Structure formats: C-alpha cells, structure tokens
Backbone as JSON, one array per atom type, in Angstrom:
{
  "sequence": "XXXXXXXXXXXXXXXXXXXXXXXXXXXXXXXXXXXXXXXXXXXXXXXXXXXXXXXXXXXXXXXXXXXXX",
  "N": [[5.97, -36.34, -59.86], [4.0, -37.76, -57.41], [4.71, -40.11, -54.85], [3.74, -43.1, -53.1], [3.88, -44.06, -49.75], [3.42, -46.79, -47.88], [2.72, -47.97, -44.65], [2.96, -49.71, -41.5], [2.22, -49.21, -38.16], [3.26, -50.47, -35.08], [4.02, -52.3, -32.07], [6.81, -53.86, -30.43], [7.26, -57.0, -28.65], [8.46, -56.18, -26.36], [7.46, -53.7, -26.05], [8.49, -51.54, -27.44], [8.52, -49.09, -30.12], [7.64, -50.14, -33.43], [7.98, -50.28, -36.9], [6.64, -51.25, -39.94], [7.52, -51.17, -43.23], [5.48, -51.15, -45.89], [5.64, -50.66, -48.53], [7.45, -51.04, -51.59], [10.63, -49.92, -51.4], [13.43, -48.45, -52.94], [14.95, -50.98, -54.69], [15.72, -50.74, -57.4], [14.42, -48.41, -58.13], [14.44, -45.15, -59.52], [15.24, -42.01, -58.34], [15.0, -38.49, -57.98], [17.05, -36.01, -56.28], [15.33, -34.24, -54.8], [13.05, -35.77, -54.45], [14.04, -37.85, -52.88], [14.67, -36.4, -50.58], [12.07, -35.65, -49.8], [11.07, -38.19, -49.22], [12.73, -38.83, -47.07], [11.87, -36.93, -45.15], [9.23, -37.83, -44.87], [9.68, -40.37, -43.78], [10.89, -39.64, -41.34], [8.68, -38.46, -40.13], [7.0, -40.69, -39.9], [8.51, -42.2, -38.06], [8.32, -40.54, -35.82], [5.56, -40.65, -35.34], [5.34, -43.34, -34.62], [6.76, -43.41, -32.22], [5.13, -41.85, -30.65], [2.86, -43.31, -30.2], [0.44, -44.65, -28.03], [1.12, -47.09, -25.62], [-0.47, -50.26, -25.55], [-2.48, -52.71, -23.82], [-2.09, -55.04, -25.14], [0.84, -55.84, -26.77], [1.15, -55.83, -29.48], [-0.39, -53.99, -31.64], [-1.46, -53.16, -34.53], [-1.4, -50.44, -36.9], [-2.34, -49.5, -39.92], [-1.18, -47.23, -42.35], [-0.97, -44.58, -44.8], [1.08, -42.41, -46.67], [1.62, -39.68, -48.82], [4.36, -38.63, -50.77]],
  "CA": [[5.02, -37.39, -59.58], [4.0, -38.14, -56.0], [4.81, -41.54, -54.58], [3.01, -43.53, -51.91], [4.59, -44.85, -48.74], [2.49, -47.52, -47.02], [3.43, -48.46, -43.48], [2.17, -50.19, -40.38], [2.78, -48.9, -36.86], [2.92, -51.41, -34.02], [5.03, -52.36, -31.01], [7.43, -55.17, -30.21], [6.83, -57.65, -27.4], [9.04, -55.41, -25.26], [6.75, -52.43, -25.98], [9.15, -50.47, -28.18], [7.89, -48.85, -31.41], [8.07, -50.93, -34.57], [7.37, -49.81, -38.14], [6.81, -52.11, -41.1], [7.32, -50.45, -44.48], [4.74, -52.05, -46.76], [5.88, -50.24, -49.92], [8.81, -51.36, -52.04], [11.52, -48.76, -51.52], [14.68, -48.88, -53.58], [14.67, -52.04, -55.65], [15.9, -50.25, -58.77], [13.72, -47.15, -58.41], [15.29, -43.98, -59.73], [14.64, -40.84, -57.72], [15.77, -37.24, -57.96], [17.37, -35.62, -54.91], [14.21, -33.66, -54.07], [12.16, -36.88, -54.08], [14.67, -38.54, -51.75], [14.48, -35.54, -49.4], [10.67, -35.79, -49.4], [10.98, -39.5, -48.59], [13.39, -38.73, -45.76], [10.96, -36.22, -44.24], [8.1, -38.71, -44.61], [10.16, -41.42, -42.86], [11.05, -39.02, -40.02], [7.34, -38.3, -39.59], [6.54, -42.03, -39.51], [9.23, -42.56, -36.84], [7.74, -39.74, -34.74], [4.24, -41.23, -35.05], [5.54, -44.62, -33.92], [7.19, -43.13, -30.85], [4.06, -41.19, -29.92], [1.77, -44.24, -29.96], [0.21, -45.07, -26.65], [1.21, -48.54, -25.47], [-1.73, -50.9, -25.18], [-2.28, -53.93, -23.02], [-1.48, -55.96, -26.09], [2.01, -55.16, -27.32], [1.08, -55.76, -30.93], [-1.62, -53.41, -32.15], [-0.98, -52.51, -35.75], [-2.18, -49.37, -37.51], [-1.87, -49.28, -41.28], [-1.33, -45.85, -42.79], [-0.39, -44.25, -46.1], [1.44, -41.01, -46.83], [2.12, -39.31, -50.16], [5.54, -37.76, -50.71]],
  "C": [[5.13, -37.78, -58.1], [4.03, -39.66, -55.87], [4.09, -41.84, -53.27], [3.91, -44.38, -51.03], [3.53, -45.47, -47.84], [3.29, -48.09, -45.85], [2.45, -48.9, -42.41], [2.91, -49.85, -39.1], [2.33, -49.95, -35.86], [4.0, -51.34, -32.95], [5.58, -53.77, -30.91], [6.86, -55.78, -28.93], [7.37, -56.92, -26.18], [8.38, -54.03, -25.13], [7.4, -51.28, -26.72], [8.49, -50.31, -29.56], [8.51, -49.7, -32.52], [7.29, -50.47, -35.79], [7.67, -50.81, -39.23], [6.53, -51.28, -42.34], [6.72, -51.43, -45.47], [4.9, -51.69, -48.23], [7.28, -50.65, -50.33], [9.63, -50.08, -52.22], [12.85, -49.24, -52.09], [14.34, -49.84, -54.69], [14.72, -51.53, -57.09], [15.16, -48.97, -59.1], [14.73, -46.03, -58.59], [14.57, -42.76, -59.19], [15.58, -39.66, -57.82], [16.04, -36.86, -56.51], [16.19, -35.03, -54.14], [13.19, -34.73, -53.65], [12.74, -37.64, -52.89], [14.55, -37.71, -50.47], [13.05, -35.64, -48.89], [10.45, -37.13, -48.71], [11.59, -39.47, -47.19], [12.5, -38.02, -44.75], [9.75, -37.08, -43.89], [8.5, -39.81, -43.62], [10.38, -40.86, -41.45], [9.69, -38.83, -39.35], [6.77, -39.64, -39.12], [7.21, -42.45, -38.2], [8.64, -41.8, -35.64], [6.37, -40.29, -34.35], [4.37, -42.52, -34.25], [5.91, -44.38, -32.46], [6.07, -42.52, -30.01], [2.86, -42.09, -29.68], [1.66, -44.56, -28.49], [0.35, -46.59, -26.57], [-0.16, -49.1, -25.06], [-1.44, -52.1, -24.3], [-1.69, -55.03, -23.89], [-0.3, -55.22, -26.71], [1.91, -54.97, -28.81], [-0.3, -55.26, -31.34], [-1.24, -52.6, -33.37], [-1.96, -51.46, -36.23], [-1.6, -49.12, -38.89], [-2.16, -47.84, -41.68], [-0.64, -45.67, -44.13], [-0.06, -42.76, -46.1], [1.95, -40.81, -48.26], [3.33, -38.41, -49.97], [6.02, -37.43, -52.1]]
}
C-alpha cells in the first residue's frame, strides 16, 4: 500500500531551506523495512528540492507538495 507524504517547502528568515512535514509520520504507524526505505528516499528527495529552491525577495514563500512512497 502506497502512503502519502505531504510537505511544504519554504525558507527561514535567514534564507536557509525549511521543510514542514504536513503528514503524520510515526505516531504508532507500523511499517515494513521496504516502506521505511521508500520513505527515506522520499525524504532525501524533499531535502534536495528544498536546497534547490531559488531564494526570493521574501524569505518565506511556501510551496505545498505531495509525494507517494
């Protein structure tokens, strides 16, 4: 069964990447090792997207996204 990871990409006031995970992760969920590996790869991809965002004049410009893993 595929799971959904909802997240928001933005930047801090200092201009560094910031990611808000909008999905409940953990909290008693039971996952098999292959599901946890898929989650880890999805999180690595989210981190890469956050770092590749172009800084804007406003430090806080959020972008909501969803990925299935």
